[in-house]
Amino acid sequence: MKFDITFLRRKVARRILMLFFVCALLPITLLAIISFNHVTKQLRGQSQRRLQQASKAAALSIYERLLFLEAGMKSVASTLTMGNGPLTQSSFRGLDEDLRRKFKGLVLVSDTGNHKAVFGEIENPPKTTGAESHHLSAGRIVVSSEHRPALPTRVFMKMMLDPQAPLQGVLLGEINTQYLWGSGYEDTLPPMTELYVLDQSANALISSLPGAESLSEEMKARVALSVSGQFEWRLKGAEFLAAYWSIPLKYRFFVPQWTVVLSEPKADVLAPVSNFKKTFLLVILLSLCTVLLLSISQIRRSLVPLNELQEGTRRIAQRDFGSRVAVTSGDEFEDLAASFNSMARRLSKQFDALATMAEIDRAVLSALDTEKILETVLNRIHDVFPCDRVTVTLFDQGRGVPRTYVKGSNVGSKTWVETFPITSEDVREVCAGPEGLLLMDHEAPRSLAPLFGLGVKSLLLLPISIRGRLSGIITLGHLHPPSYTQDDLVQAHQLVDQVAVAIHNAQLYEETKNQAIELEKSNKVKDEFLSVMSHELRTPLTTIIGFIEMIRDKMFGAINAEQEKALEKVMMHSKDLISMINGILYATLLESNAVKAEINDLKLDPFLEDLKSDYAIPLDKGLSINWDFAAGIPPIRTDAAKLKHVLQNVINNAIKFTETGNVAVSVRHFPEARTVEFKVADTGIGIPKEKLSLIFEKFYQVDSSQTRLYGGVGMGLYTVNKFTGLLGGTIEVESEAGKGSVFTVKIPY
Ligand code: ADP
């Protein structure tokens, strides 16, 4: 089995794993520690109690043996004192053999210090101190010990042979310490237990643990505290449990006291616990592995499906509805995956439907032709709402009879048009509202029977209403009863609404198109009329001006000053008239795109001089015209006639709309930009800011009232703007009401 643990990279997996560990291991560990402590305590307590009892028993045994030794010695003394005569070897023959085992040697020390062996030998017998002599003379026993470095301690027992006759000497015996301490004779001590017997100064009389002769200060200090007790001590890194029991010997044996200490290595006492420790560690390790395996397998079982589901969600977010989530965990995850897959299927269906709907919407809304819209609906609606036959009936198309467009669902089936006698009233009778209706063939009214065809058994009627008026109907025919969901019906109605909007748009477009054609026609008529009229007016006016000039030039005889003045006026108004007519003529020509720029080289000096000469006649108002143009501007390439027309119009306007002050005409040359700038500034009535953008429009005048002061038809600036554009230039205006205007014409070359 492949053990894949990559899922552990997930936070949730790690969290669950941690939880498993904590839940499984924490109680076991706690339990183990508690029981370990408890067992250790118990074992230690038991061992110390056992040691305590054993030390008491050992102390009593030693005391008992001292009593035996005392009794033995006393019996020897009585034997010796009973015989009258000198001591011989035969006098001791009757001595108990057992006594020979208990004493290494027994000697009689005479008053003079002579030693006479009763049996055995005592090397370097101890001296009897004064205090001991006093104790001995009371008929009591003295026990003493002799420490020898690196050798076992010797223990002696003395008694006066006859306390009544001290001169008889003292019986001195060296106690066989093996007997005294019981080692080798009767092993009453519990196994692994070490025996120590300490004298009153806490020096070891015996130590069964090799190398522990010099006992630790710790042990000495402890035993000095009380007659019995327990303690723990250490020797060379090893720990021991110990219990002691003191034997009071002062009265009977002169020596103040001996303390019997029994000690047991702690390691031996706690051996069962250390086994338990090992077992426990093994158990922990085993449970760790088990927990690890179980938890990983559990987490995998939960996370792998979760992963799958997450992947599935990601794919759905990327609109990949085709792939499915495969989970076979046999639990809720599997159910979830099944629901997820069904959701993906539904989403896929809905998205497909929406995409198709959007396509249809786009197609119908972008079409401005009703026939094309209907064609799209008839061809594409099967993709969203599977059906066997589609019809679209439009009641009011201005063609008299309602037309029904029919199409079968087969690929390549053609659309044909029928003129069924179905009216909007017939449909309204069946479905009153705009919600539509699913109609079975047997319940359909006779009027709608033509819509059932090709064996269609049921019909979904979807009314098309435009601006609240029932204008048509879409029907989806089915050979078998369909199963539409509420969502399908909502979508169908949305589609029909879009179709209604599209048809309405198409109708509006049709109307607008017809109106535009009509408008164009009437505009053409107007332009033709204006053109003809302008021509017709210009010809007699030109003749009038010609005759005025002839009269003014006195070709028909002399005229007086008054007549000349009147003629000047006639001349001026005629020129105004002709310029107005020219304006209209130009405008009509511009409308029909008949005006083209004729570009030629133009020397500006003579051009400007000529323009200036046109304004040489003094004006009949307090106005002066200032000209400012530097000589020597290089020739430019432009249409001289149109440029002149532009400048004349702007200058004429400046003169017309200024009563007093001056009109300044300046010309600047910008060689880097290859531009010539003509500026006409006046101190006239100015133009309100909000009207500035309108003055270049056809027939626009700032003051168009009946009572206006200035003449004109509002065509001048329109023509000026158009001409400037034809020359590739621009015209700008800066003005303020009452403060004058500045028109700037820039012409590139
Ligand atoms: P019009 O034949 O009326 O002069 P234009 O097209 O030449 O027609 O001018 C349009 C309008 O712009 C004028 O009626 C006038 O109100 C305004 N206008 C043009 N030039 C000036 C100017 N220099 N000062 C004030 N108003 C002006």
PDB file of N, CA and C in Angstrom, residues 370 394 396 463-472 496-497 499-505 507-508:
ATOM      1  N   THR A 370     -36.553  43.391 -38.426  1.00  0.00           N
ATOM      2  CA  THR A 370     -37.467  42.463 -37.737  1.00  0.00           C
ATOM      3  C   THR A 370     -37.326  41.044 -38.282  1.00  0.00           C
ATOM      4  N   LEU A 394     -46.614  37.854 -35.553  1.00  0.00           N
ATOM      5  CA  LEU A 394     -46.653  39.292 -35.267  1.00  0.00           C
ATOM      6  C   LEU A 394     -47.992  39.812 -35.757  1.00  0.00           C
ATOM      7  N   ASP A 396     -49.276  43.104 -35.599  1.00  0.00           N
ATOM      8  CA  ASP A 396     -49.414  44.414 -36.215  1.00  0.00           C
ATOM      9  C   ASP A 396     -48.094  44.843 -36.828  1.00  0.00           C
ATOM     10  N   PRO A 463     -46.364  35.283 -24.931  1.00  0.00           N
ATOM     11  CA  PRO A 463     -46.817  36.518 -25.583  1.00  0.00           C
ATOM     12  C   PRO A 463     -45.697  37.570 -25.659  1.00  0.00           C
ATOM     13  N   ILE A 464     -45.638  38.268 -26.804  1.00  0.00           N
ATOM     14  CA  ILE A 464     -44.665  39.360 -26.959  1.00  0.00           C
ATOM     15  C   ILE A 464     -45.438  40.647 -26.768  1.00  0.00           C
ATOM     16  N   SER A 465     -45.092  41.408 -25.719  1.00  0.00           N
ATOM     17  CA  SER A 465     -45.807  42.678 -25.615  1.00  0.00           C
ATOM     18  C   SER A 465     -44.827  43.838 -25.717  1.00  0.00           C
ATOM     19  N   ILE A 466     -45.197  44.753 -26.590  1.00  0.00           N
ATOM     20  CA  ILE A 466     -44.354  45.918 -26.810  1.00  0.00           C
ATOM     21  C   ILE A 466     -45.088  47.132 -26.272  1.00  0.00           C
ATOM     22  N   ARG A 467     -44.425  47.817 -25.341  1.00  0.00           N
ATOM     23  CA  ARG A 467     -45.004  48.983 -24.658  1.00  0.00           C
ATOM     24  C   ARG A 467     -46.407  48.685 -24.132  1.00  0.00           C
ATOM     25  N   GLY A 468     -46.526  47.509 -23.483  1.00  0.00           N
ATOM     26  CA  GLY A 468     -47.776  47.144 -22.829  1.00  0.00           C
ATOM     27  C   GLY A 468     -48.851  46.633 -23.772  1.00  0.00           C
ATOM     28  N   ARG A 469     -48.530  46.530 -25.048  1.00  0.00           N
ATOM     29  CA  ARG A 469     -49.541  46.097 -26.019  1.00  0.00           C
ATOM     30  C   ARG A 469     -49.148  44.717 -26.554  1.00  0.00           C
ATOM     31  N   LEU A 470     -50.095  43.791 -26.596  1.00  0.00           N
ATOM     32  CA  LEU A 470     -49.814  42.456 -27.117  1.00  0.00           C
ATOM     33  C   LEU A 470     -49.541  42.574 -28.610  1.00  0.00           C
ATOM     34  N   SER A 471     -48.293  42.351 -28.982  1.00  0.00           N
ATOM     35  CA  SER A 471     -47.918  42.591 -30.374  1.00  0.00           C
ATOM     36  C   SER A 471     -47.617  41.324 -31.133  1.00  0.00           C
ATOM     37  N   GLY A 472     -47.495  40.211 -30.394  1.00  0.00           N
ATOM     38  CA  GLY A 472     -47.197  38.967 -31.107  1.00  0.00           C
ATOM     39  C   GLY A 472     -47.130  37.821 -30.137  1.00  0.00           C
ATOM     40  N   VAL A 496     -38.149  36.319 -24.382  1.00  0.00           N
ATOM     41  CA  VAL A 496     -39.241  36.946 -25.128  1.00  0.00           C
ATOM     42  C   VAL A 496     -39.206  38.472 -24.920  1.00  0.00           C
ATOM     43  N   ASP A 497     -38.890  38.887 -23.680  1.00  0.00           N
ATOM     44  CA  ASP A 497     -38.789  40.332 -23.417  1.00  0.00           C
ATOM     45  C   ASP A 497     -37.719  40.970 -24.293  1.00  0.00           C
ATOM     46  N   VAL A 499     -36.653  39.849 -27.109  1.00  0.00           N
ATOM     47  CA  VAL A 499     -37.143  39.839 -28.497  1.00  0.00           C
ATOM     48  C   VAL A 499     -38.083  41.026 -28.712  1.00  0.00           C
ATOM     49  N   ALA A 500     -38.955  41.264 -27.681  1.00  0.00           N
ATOM     50  CA  ALA A 500     -39.902  42.382 -27.789  1.00  0.00           C
ATOM     51  C   ALA A 500     -39.148  43.701 -27.930  1.00  0.00           C
ATOM     52  N   VAL A 501     -38.092  43.865 -27.083  1.00  0.00           N
ATOM     53  CA  VAL A 501     -37.298  45.105 -27.146  1.00  0.00           C
ATOM     54  C   VAL A 501     -36.666  45.230 -28.526  1.00  0.00           C
ATOM     55  N   ALA A 502     -36.100  44.100 -29.008  1.00  0.00           N
ATOM     56  CA  ALA A 502     -35.419  44.141 -30.304  1.00  0.00           C
ATOM     57  C   ALA A 502     -36.394  44.499 -31.419  1.00  0.00           C
ATOM     58  N   ILE A 503     -37.598  43.887 -31.368  1.00  0.00           N
ATOM     59  CA  ILE A 503     -38.587  44.176 -32.428  1.00  0.00           C
ATOM     60  C   ILE A 503     -38.986  45.646 -32.361  1.00  0.00           C
ATOM     61  N   HIS A 504     -39.160  46.119 -31.123  1.00  0.00           N
ATOM     62  CA  HIS A 504     -39.539  47.522 -30.947  1.00  0.00           C
ATOM     63  C   HIS A 504     -38.445  48.438 -31.513  1.00  0.00           C
ATOM     64  N   ASN A 505     -37.181  48.089 -31.169  1.00  0.00           N
ATOM     65  CA  ASN A 505     -36.056  48.878 -31.687  1.00  0.00           C
ATOM     66  C   ASN A 505     -36.054  48.878 -33.203  1.00  0.00           C
ATOM     67  N   GLN A 507     -38.542  48.383 -35.155  1.00  0.00           N
ATOM     68  CA  GLN A 507     -39.653  49.190 -35.676  1.00  0.00           C
ATOM     69  C   GLN A 507     -39.307  50.681 -35.608  1.00  0.00           C
ATOM     70  N   LEU A 508     -38.717  51.077 -34.435  1.00  0.00           N
ATOM     71  CA  LEU A 508     -38.339  52.484 -34.285  1.00  0.00           C
ATOM     72  C   LEU A 508     -37.313  52.878 -35.325  1.00  0.00           C
TER      73      LEU A 508
END
